[in-house]
Amino acid sequence: MTGVVSLQSQWSVELKAVKQWLISQWGAVGICLLFMVSSVAGAVDLSKQIPLRPSLLKPEDVAVVYNLNDAQSEEVARYYLQARQVPAENLIGVELPRHFKDALTVPEFESLKAQLDAKLTTQQVVLLVWRTPFAVQCNSLTSALTLGLDLNQCRKTCDPGRDSPYFNSPSLRPWTDHHLRLSMLLPITSVAAAKALIDRGVMSEFSLNDANGFFLKTQDAARSKPREPFFPQEGMTVKSKKLTLHTLSQETIEKQPSVMFYFTGQKSVDYLLTNSYLPGAIADHLTSTGGILSNYNPQMPASRWLDAGVTGSYGTVSEPCNYWQKFPNPQVLIGHYLAGETLIEAYWKSVKWPMQGVFIGEPLAKPYAKSVQVVDE
């Protein structure tokens, strides 16, 4: 990642600023400051810090968008309607360039947006069902649709980004409260893999399972250190959600069961296929071009997580430099997810400067809409 040296001293300054900001916002302290109890010795149960405020998103809140020039796109989109019981009128076919391309030009994006604006009504979420495109110049397609194009970012992609009004928001109705439709890409590496991803999202709501979250401090300092201040203390638990958190100084995990969260900072992540991921699992790796979902990407594309069995991931489509604000904040993400919000809500709320990042996965996955009773010992 370029620009690393100039940003090293900025981490501590920005971290202090965001902690003060989190403290000043919204009284749900459990979500704002979930892991900020590291001074307590021994294992800590965070159950009492997690409010239960399940998502209000319903299938009718999702617009499912497919490429009219791609038979696989339409097949998977129709499967999503059936699996999630989305109303047929929420299926939207759009004309995209007939030759597959990673990034749209500005005119091509404006054409896509005009097609969507003509058909969208009160939907809160837009699900894009295709492999490409996933970008508009240096912007991700999901962020351009949700927040509007930010071509100023493309003048120098390593500059600070634009604040998202949805970062750590208490809102449960993004379109109603913020006039934002949250966008997510469901990438198609194959029809079978895309359908399996959808099935995992649906299955996530059936039961509350024993689960593990992994937060790795790797030797790749430029990619690891920006998010380490937001990692939990090793051994923290959330007993009401049957979750154990592991913060480890190592390069990877291998043959781990029941993985629900996996956050790391590396160019590529080894042994993904050896682990077992629960329905609704979220995982990502901080690196420059994880959002470039093409086979030629020399860094690991975020879609590789989905191929391994994860339900949602994130990656940047242009060189962001290693600002933590351009990547998911694990503390914010997990706090909202454990409170019962959907994958798309929790993921979007976790990124302060999301213009260069593409959100991928099954948006309505919701494994934590329920809790188990915790008996005080």
Short mmCIF file of C-alpha atoms in Angstrom, two decimals:
data_model
loop_
_atom_site.label_atom_id
_atom_site.label_comp_id
_atom_site.label_asym_id
_atom_site.label_seq_id
_atom_site.Cartn_x
_atom_site.Cartn_y
_atom_site.Cartn_z
CA MET A 1 0.00 0.00 0.00
CA THR A 2 1.37 3.39 -0.89
CA GLY A 3 1.35 6.34 1.48
CA VAL A 4 1.98 4.11 4.49
CA VAL A 5 4.75 6.11 6.17
CA SER A 6 2.87 9.39 6.08
CA LEU A 7 -0.14 7.78 7.71
CA GLN A 8 1.55 5.95 10.58
CA SER A 9 1.46 8.92 12.97
CA GLN A 10 -2.11 9.67 11.99
CA TRP A 11 -3.53 6.45 13.44
CA SER A 12 -3.30 7.50 17.08
CA VAL A 13 -4.68 10.98 16.39
CA GLU A 14 -7.60 9.65 14.37
CA LEU A 15 -8.28 6.89 16.90
CA LYS A 16 -8.57 9.37 19.76
CA ALA A 17 -10.91 11.47 17.64
CA VAL A 18 -13.22 8.57 16.77
CA LYS A 19 -13.37 7.38 20.38
CA GLN A 20 -14.49 10.84 21.44
CA TRP A 21 -16.99 10.89 18.59
CA LEU A 22 -18.38 7.49 19.54
CA ILE A 23 -18.76 8.57 23.14
CA SER A 24 -20.64 11.70 22.09
CA GLN A 25 -23.07 9.77 19.87
CA TRP A 26 -26.17 7.77 20.72
CA GLY A 27 -26.75 6.34 24.12
CA ALA A 28 -26.41 2.68 23.07
CA VAL A 29 -22.99 2.42 24.70
CA GLY A 30 -22.80 -1.30 24.06
CA ILE A 31 -22.68 -0.69 20.32
CA CYS A 32 -20.51 2.40 20.39
CA LEU A 33 -17.84 1.14 22.78
CA LEU A 34 -18.14 -2.61 22.59
CA PHE A 35 -14.48 -3.56 23.03
CA MET A 36 -13.24 -0.58 25.07
CA VAL A 37 -12.86 -2.48 28.30
CA SER A 38 -9.37 -3.83 27.67
CA SER A 39 -8.07 -2.59 31.01
CA VAL A 40 -10.12 -5.25 32.81
CA ALA A 41 -8.04 -8.31 33.61
CA GLY A 42 -9.19 -11.77 32.58
CA ALA A 43 -12.05 -12.88 30.35
CA VAL A 44 -14.92 -10.42 30.01
CA ASP A 45 -18.50 -11.21 29.04
CA LEU A 46 -19.97 -8.40 26.95
CA SER A 47 -23.56 -9.65 27.03
CA LYS A 48 -24.88 -6.75 29.09
CA GLN A 49 -23.41 -4.25 26.63
CA ILE A 50 -25.42 -5.62 23.71
CA PRO A 51 -28.91 -4.16 23.31
CA LEU A 52 -31.45 -6.23 21.38
CA ARG A 53 -32.83 -4.05 18.60
CA PRO A 54 -33.50 -6.34 15.64
CA SER A 55 -33.53 -5.06 12.09
CA LEU A 56 -36.77 -3.76 10.64
CA LEU A 57 -35.80 -4.67 7.07
CA LYS A 58 -38.24 -7.02 5.34
CA PRO A 59 -38.10 -8.80 1.97
CA GLU A 60 -40.32 -6.12 0.44
CA ASP A 61 -37.63 -3.55 1.31
CA VAL A 62 -35.16 -5.12 -1.14
CA ALA A 63 -34.91 -4.28 -4.83
CA VAL A 64 -33.19 -7.12 -6.72
CA VAL A 65 -31.39 -5.86 -9.82
CA TYR A 66 -30.11 -8.06 -12.65
CA ASN A 67 -28.37 -7.53 -15.99
CA LEU A 68 -30.75 -8.00 -18.92
CA ASN A 69 -27.79 -9.09 -21.05
CA ASP A 70 -26.70 -11.87 -18.66
CA ALA A 71 -28.77 -15.06 -18.32
CA GLN A 72 -26.91 -16.13 -15.17
CA SER A 73 -27.62 -12.78 -13.54
CA GLU A 74 -31.35 -13.21 -14.14
CA GLU A 75 -31.37 -16.83 -12.95
CA VAL A 76 -29.69 -15.98 -9.65
CA ALA A 77 -31.86 -12.89 -9.16
CA ARG A 78 -35.03 -14.94 -9.57
CA TYR A 79 -33.67 -17.53 -7.17
CA TYR A 80 -33.12 -14.76 -4.63
CA LEU A 81 -36.73 -13.62 -4.99
CA GLN A 82 -37.93 -17.16 -4.28
CA ALA A 83 -35.52 -17.84 -1.41
CA ARG A 84 -36.24 -14.54 0.36
CA GLN A 85 -39.89 -14.21 -0.70
CA VAL A 86 -39.23 -10.82 -2.26
CA PRO A 87 -42.28 -9.47 -4.16
CA ALA A 88 -42.05 -9.99 -7.93
CA GLU A 89 -42.48 -6.27 -8.55
CA ASN A 90 -39.14 -5.68 -6.78
CA LEU A 91 -37.24 -7.47 -9.57
CA ILE A 92 -35.59 -4.90 -11.83
CA GLY A 93 -33.79 -5.67 -15.07
CA VAL A 94 -31.28 -3.09 -16.30
CA GLU A 95 -29.23 -2.64 -19.45
CA LEU A 96 -25.50 -2.83 -18.79
CA PRO A 97 -22.70 -2.74 -21.36
CA ARG A 98 -22.82 -5.93 -23.43
CA HIS A 99 -19.09 -6.45 -23.05
CA PHE A 100 -18.27 -7.33 -19.46
CA LYS A 101 -16.14 -4.70 -17.76
CA ASP A 102 -14.95 -4.08 -14.22
CA ALA A 103 -15.63 -0.34 -14.06
CA LEU A 104 -18.36 1.77 -15.60
CA THR A 105 -17.67 5.13 -17.16
CA VAL A 106 -19.54 8.07 -15.69
CA PRO A 107 -22.09 8.12 -18.57
CA GLU A 108 -22.64 4.37 -18.19
CA PHE A 109 -23.18 4.81 -14.45
CA GLU A 110 -25.62 7.66 -15.03
CA SER A 111 -27.57 5.43 -17.41
CA LEU A 112 -27.73 2.67 -14.79
CA LYS A 113 -28.80 5.09 -12.07
CA ALA A 114 -31.51 6.58 -14.30
CA GLN A 115 -32.91 3.10 -14.99
CA LEU A 116 -33.01 2.34 -11.27
CA ASP A 117 -34.46 5.71 -10.23
CA ALA A 118 -37.30 5.18 -12.69
CA LYS A 119 -38.31 1.92 -11.02
CA LEU A 120 -37.42 2.26 -7.35
CA THR A 121 -40.09 3.38 -4.92
CA THR A 122 -39.72 2.99 -1.16
CA GLN A 123 -37.16 0.16 -1.09
CA GLN A 124 -34.44 0.48 1.54
CA VAL A 125 -31.89 -1.88 -0.06
CA VAL A 126 -30.59 -2.47 -3.59
CA LEU A 127 -29.04 -5.87 -4.33
CA LEU A 128 -26.99 -6.04 -7.54
CA VAL A 129 -26.75 -9.57 -8.93
CA TRP A 130 -23.73 -9.96 -11.25
CA ARG A 131 -19.95 -10.41 -11.19
CA THR A 132 -19.03 -7.20 -12.99
CA PRO A 133 -19.16 -4.21 -13.04
CA PHE A 134 -18.16 -3.43 -9.46
CA ALA A 135 -16.68 0.09 -9.83
CA VAL A 136 -17.19 3.53 -11.34
CA GLN A 137 -13.76 5.00 -11.95
CA CYS A 138 -12.16 4.89 -8.44
CA ASN A 139 -15.52 4.57 -6.64
CA SER A 140 -17.12 1.24 -5.84
CA LEU A 141 -20.43 0.70 -7.56
CA THR A 142 -22.24 0.01 -4.28
CA SER A 143 -21.06 3.27 -2.71
CA ALA A 144 -21.69 5.31 -5.86
CA LEU A 145 -25.29 4.10 -5.93
CA THR A 146 -25.87 4.66 -2.22
CA LEU A 147 -24.00 7.92 -1.64
CA GLY A 148 -23.59 9.37 -5.13
CA LEU A 149 -20.41 9.64 -7.19
CA ASP A 150 -17.38 11.25 -5.59
CA LEU A 151 -15.04 12.01 -8.47
CA ASN A 152 -12.94 14.28 -6.25
CA GLN A 153 -11.68 11.11 -4.55
CA CYS A 154 -10.33 9.96 -7.91
CA ARG A 155 -8.01 12.94 -8.25
CA LYS A 156 -5.91 11.38 -5.50
CA THR A 157 -7.24 8.12 -4.19
CA CYS A 158 -4.96 8.25 -1.13
CA ASP A 159 -6.60 11.41 0.13
CA PRO A 160 -9.03 11.21 3.08
CA GLY A 161 -12.54 10.21 2.11
CA ARG A 162 -15.97 11.69 2.56
CA ASP A 163 -17.83 10.90 5.78
CA SER A 164 -20.79 8.55 5.45
CA PRO A 165 -23.88 9.85 7.27
CA TYR A 166 -24.70 6.21 8.00
CA PHE A 167 -21.51 5.45 9.94
CA ASN A 168 -22.53 3.92 13.30
CA SER A 169 -26.05 5.28 12.80
CA PRO A 170 -28.83 4.10 15.13
CA SER A 171 -31.25 4.13 12.20
CA LEU A 172 -33.15 0.97 11.33
CA ARG A 173 -34.71 2.51 8.19
CA PRO A 174 -31.89 3.92 6.02
CA TRP A 175 -34.05 5.30 3.21
CA THR A 176 -36.60 6.77 5.58
CA ASP A 177 -34.08 8.31 7.98
CA HIS A 178 -31.10 9.16 5.76
CA HIS A 179 -32.53 9.04 2.23
CA LEU A 180 -29.96 6.33 1.50
CA ARG A 181 -30.62 3.02 -0.19
CA LEU A 182 -27.98 0.59 0.98
CA SER A 183 -26.40 -1.25 -1.94
CA MET A 184 -24.68 -4.63 -1.98
CA LEU A 185 -23.26 -6.77 -4.77
CA LEU A 186 -24.00 -10.48 -4.92
CA PRO A 187 -21.14 -11.55 -7.20
CA ILE A 188 -21.59 -14.57 -9.44
CA THR A 189 -18.50 -16.74 -9.70
CA SER A 190 -20.89 -19.54 -10.68
CA VAL A 191 -24.64 -19.97 -10.46
CA ALA A 192 -24.25 -22.81 -7.94
CA ALA A 193 -21.95 -20.73 -5.70
CA ALA A 194 -24.30 -17.75 -5.82
CA LYS A 195 -27.29 -19.87 -4.87
CA ALA A 196 -25.32 -21.44 -2.02
CA LEU A 197 -24.46 -17.96 -0.75
CA ILE A 198 -28.14 -17.02 -0.78
CA ASP A 199 -29.00 -20.21 1.09
CA ARG A 200 -26.42 -19.38 3.78
CA GLY A 201 -28.01 -16.00 4.31
CA VAL A 202 -31.46 -17.57 4.72
CA MET A 203 -30.14 -20.29 7.04
CA SER A 204 -28.44 -17.73 9.31
CA GLU A 205 -31.74 -16.93 11.00
CA PHE A 206 -32.74 -20.47 11.94
CA SER A 207 -30.71 -21.00 15.11
CA LEU A 208 -28.17 -19.37 17.40
CA ASN A 209 -25.00 -21.46 17.31
CA ASP A 210 -21.79 -21.55 19.31
CA ALA A 211 -19.43 -19.35 17.33
CA ASN A 212 -15.92 -17.91 17.21
CA GLY A 213 -14.60 -14.54 16.08
CA PHE A 214 -10.97 -14.15 15.03
CA PHE A 215 -8.98 -10.89 14.93
CA LEU A 216 -5.44 -11.38 13.64
CA LYS A 217 -2.47 -9.11 14.28
CA THR A 218 -0.17 -10.04 11.42
CA GLN A 219 3.42 -9.14 10.63
CA ASP A 220 2.20 -7.02 7.72
CA ALA A 221 2.18 -3.81 9.77
CA ALA A 222 0.82 -1.55 7.03
CA ARG A 223 -2.26 -3.74 6.60
CA SER A 224 -2.70 -4.95 10.18
CA LYS A 225 -2.06 -2.05 12.53
CA PRO A 226 -4.77 0.37 11.33
CA ARG A 227 -7.55 -1.82 12.76
CA GLU A 228 -5.80 -3.38 15.74
CA PRO A 229 -7.02 -0.66 18.17
CA PHE A 230 -10.56 -1.85 17.41
CA PHE A 231 -9.86 -5.51 18.20
CA PRO A 232 -11.20 -7.05 21.42
CA GLN A 233 -9.22 -8.38 24.32
CA GLU A 234 -8.29 -12.03 23.82
CA GLY A 235 -10.89 -14.34 25.35
CA MET A 236 -13.76 -11.89 25.55
CA THR A 237 -17.14 -13.56 25.23
CA VAL A 238 -20.71 -12.63 24.45
CA LYS A 239 -22.50 -15.43 26.23
CA SER A 240 -25.95 -14.18 25.27
CA LYS A 241 -24.92 -14.73 21.64
CA LYS A 242 -22.82 -17.88 22.28
CA LEU A 243 -19.78 -16.09 20.83
CA THR A 244 -16.10 -16.25 21.85
CA LEU A 245 -13.63 -13.67 20.55
CA HIS A 246 -9.98 -14.45 19.82
CA THR A 247 -7.34 -11.78 19.19
CA LEU A 248 -4.19 -13.53 18.03
CA SER A 249 -0.72 -12.44 16.90
CA GLN A 250 -0.33 -14.79 13.95
CA GLU A 251 -0.58 -14.81 10.16
CA THR A 252 -3.60 -17.03 9.66
CA ILE A 253 -5.98 -19.50 11.23
CA GLU A 254 -6.35 -23.07 10.07
CA LYS A 255 -8.94 -25.82 10.60
CA GLN A 256 -11.05 -23.66 12.92
CA PRO A 257 -14.69 -24.64 13.50
CA SER A 258 -17.76 -22.41 13.72
CA VAL A 259 -16.18 -19.18 12.48
CA MET A 260 -18.57 -16.20 12.49
CA PHE A 261 -16.05 -13.32 12.26
CA TYR A 262 -12.57 -13.17 10.74
CA PHE A 263 -10.69 -9.86 10.39
CA THR A 264 -7.08 -9.59 9.26
CA GLY A 265 -4.67 -7.40 7.35
CA GLN A 266 -2.81 -9.16 4.55
CA LYS A 267 -2.42 -9.13 0.78
CA SER A 268 -3.69 -12.70 0.64
CA VAL A 269 -5.07 -15.07 3.26
CA ASP A 270 -4.03 -18.72 3.38
CA TYR A 271 -5.98 -21.79 4.50
CA LEU A 272 -9.42 -20.25 3.97
CA LEU A 273 -10.90 -23.52 2.84
CA THR A 274 -9.73 -25.41 5.93
CA ASN A 275 -12.03 -23.45 8.25
CA SER A 276 -15.74 -23.98 8.86
CA TYR A 277 -17.86 -20.83 8.51
CA LEU A 278 -21.31 -20.46 10.02
CA PRO A 279 -24.24 -19.13 7.99
CA GLY A 280 -24.09 -15.34 8.26
CA ALA A 281 -20.30 -15.24 8.74
CA ILE A 282 -18.47 -12.00 7.95
CA ALA A 283 -14.79 -11.79 7.01
CA ASP A 284 -12.45 -9.37 5.26
CA HIS A 285 -8.78 -8.53 4.86
CA LEU A 286 -7.40 -5.00 4.80
CA THR A 287 -5.43 -4.59 1.57
CA SER A 288 -5.38 -2.20 -1.37
CA THR A 289 -7.40 -3.95 -4.05
CA GLY A 290 -9.51 -6.63 -2.38
CA GLY A 291 -12.56 -5.15 -4.09
CA ILE A 292 -11.25 -5.88 -7.57
CA LEU A 293 -13.13 -9.11 -8.15
CA SER A 294 -11.32 -10.13 -11.33
CA ASN A 295 -9.03 -13.12 -11.76
CA TYR A 296 -6.08 -10.92 -12.72
CA ASN A 297 -5.97 -9.23 -9.30
CA PRO A 298 -2.50 -9.93 -7.77
CA GLN A 299 -4.06 -9.46 -4.32
CA MET A 300 -6.78 -11.75 -2.98
CA PRO A 301 -10.23 -10.57 -4.09
CA ALA A 302 -12.90 -10.32 -1.40
CA SER A 303 -15.03 -12.77 -3.38
CA ARG A 304 -12.59 -15.50 -2.33
CA TRP A 305 -14.08 -15.27 1.17
CA LEU A 306 -17.53 -15.99 -0.26
CA ASP A 307 -16.18 -18.95 -2.23
CA ALA A 308 -14.81 -20.33 1.06
CA GLY A 309 -18.25 -20.19 2.73
CA VAL A 310 -18.46 -16.70 4.24
CA THR A 311 -21.73 -14.76 3.77
CA GLY A 312 -20.43 -11.19 3.51
CA SER A 313 -17.17 -9.38 2.77
CA TYR A 314 -15.68 -6.06 1.67
CA GLY A 315 -12.77 -4.75 -0.36
CA THR A 316 -11.55 -1.55 -1.97
CA VAL A 317 -11.55 -1.12 -5.76
CA SER A 318 -8.75 1.50 -5.95
CA GLU A 319 -5.65 2.30 -3.89
CA PRO A 320 -7.05 3.76 -0.63
CA CYS A 321 -3.86 3.87 1.44
CA ASN A 322 -4.23 2.41 4.89
CA TYR A 323 -6.70 4.73 6.56
CA TRP A 324 -8.75 2.63 8.98
CA GLN A 325 -11.75 4.79 8.03
CA LYS A 326 -11.80 3.27 4.54
CA PHE A 327 -12.24 -0.24 5.92
CA PRO A 328 -14.78 -1.94 8.21
CA ASN A 329 -14.36 -1.06 11.89
CA PRO A 330 -14.77 -4.45 13.63
CA GLN A 331 -16.08 -2.89 16.83
CA VAL A 332 -18.87 -1.00 15.09
CA LEU A 333 -19.73 -3.86 12.75
CA ILE A 334 -19.97 -6.54 15.42
CA GLY A 335 -21.89 -4.29 17.79
CA HIS A 336 -24.67 -3.68 15.27
CA TYR A 337 -24.69 -7.28 14.03
CA LEU A 338 -24.98 -8.71 17.54
CA ALA A 339 -27.83 -6.29 18.28
CA GLY A 340 -29.86 -8.07 15.61
CA GLU A 341 -29.28 -5.94 12.53
CA THR A 342 -28.79 -7.44 9.08
CA LEU A 343 -25.46 -7.99 7.41
CA ILE A 344 -25.91 -5.06 5.04
CA GLU A 345 -26.83 -2.65 7.85
CA ALA A 346 -23.96 -3.67 10.13
CA TYR A 347 -21.39 -3.64 7.33
CA TRP A 348 -22.41 -0.27 5.95
CA LYS A 349 -22.46 1.29 9.43
CA SER A 350 -18.90 0.11 10.04
CA VAL A 351 -17.15 2.12 7.30
CA LYS A 352 -16.64 5.83 7.86
CA TRP A 353 -15.26 6.62 4.38
CA PRO A 354 -16.78 3.94 2.11
CA MET A 355 -16.51 5.47 -1.38
CA GLN A 356 -13.77 3.13 -2.57
CA GLY A 357 -15.14 -0.03 -0.94
CA VAL A 358 -17.52 -2.57 -2.42
CA PHE A 359 -19.87 -4.47 -0.09
CA ILE A 360 -20.53 -8.04 -1.24
CA GLY A 361 -22.69 -10.88 0.04
CA GLU A 362 -26.25 -11.70 1.06
CA PRO A 363 -27.74 -8.54 2.58
CA LEU A 364 -30.50 -9.91 4.81
CA ALA A 365 -28.41 -12.44 6.75
CA LYS A 366 -29.32 -11.96 10.40
CA PRO A 367 -27.87 -14.59 12.76
CA TYR A 368 -28.29 -12.54 15.95
CA ALA A 369 -31.94 -11.55 16.00
CA LYS A 370 -32.32 -13.64 19.15
CA SER A 371 -30.33 -14.17 22.37
CA VAL A 372 -30.04 -16.81 25.04
CA GLN A 373 -30.55 -16.04 28.70
CA VAL A 374 -27.34 -15.54 30.65
CA VAL A 375 -27.33 -16.53 34.32
CA ASP A 376 -25.04 -14.41 36.51
CA GLU A 377 -22.44 -16.53 38.20
#
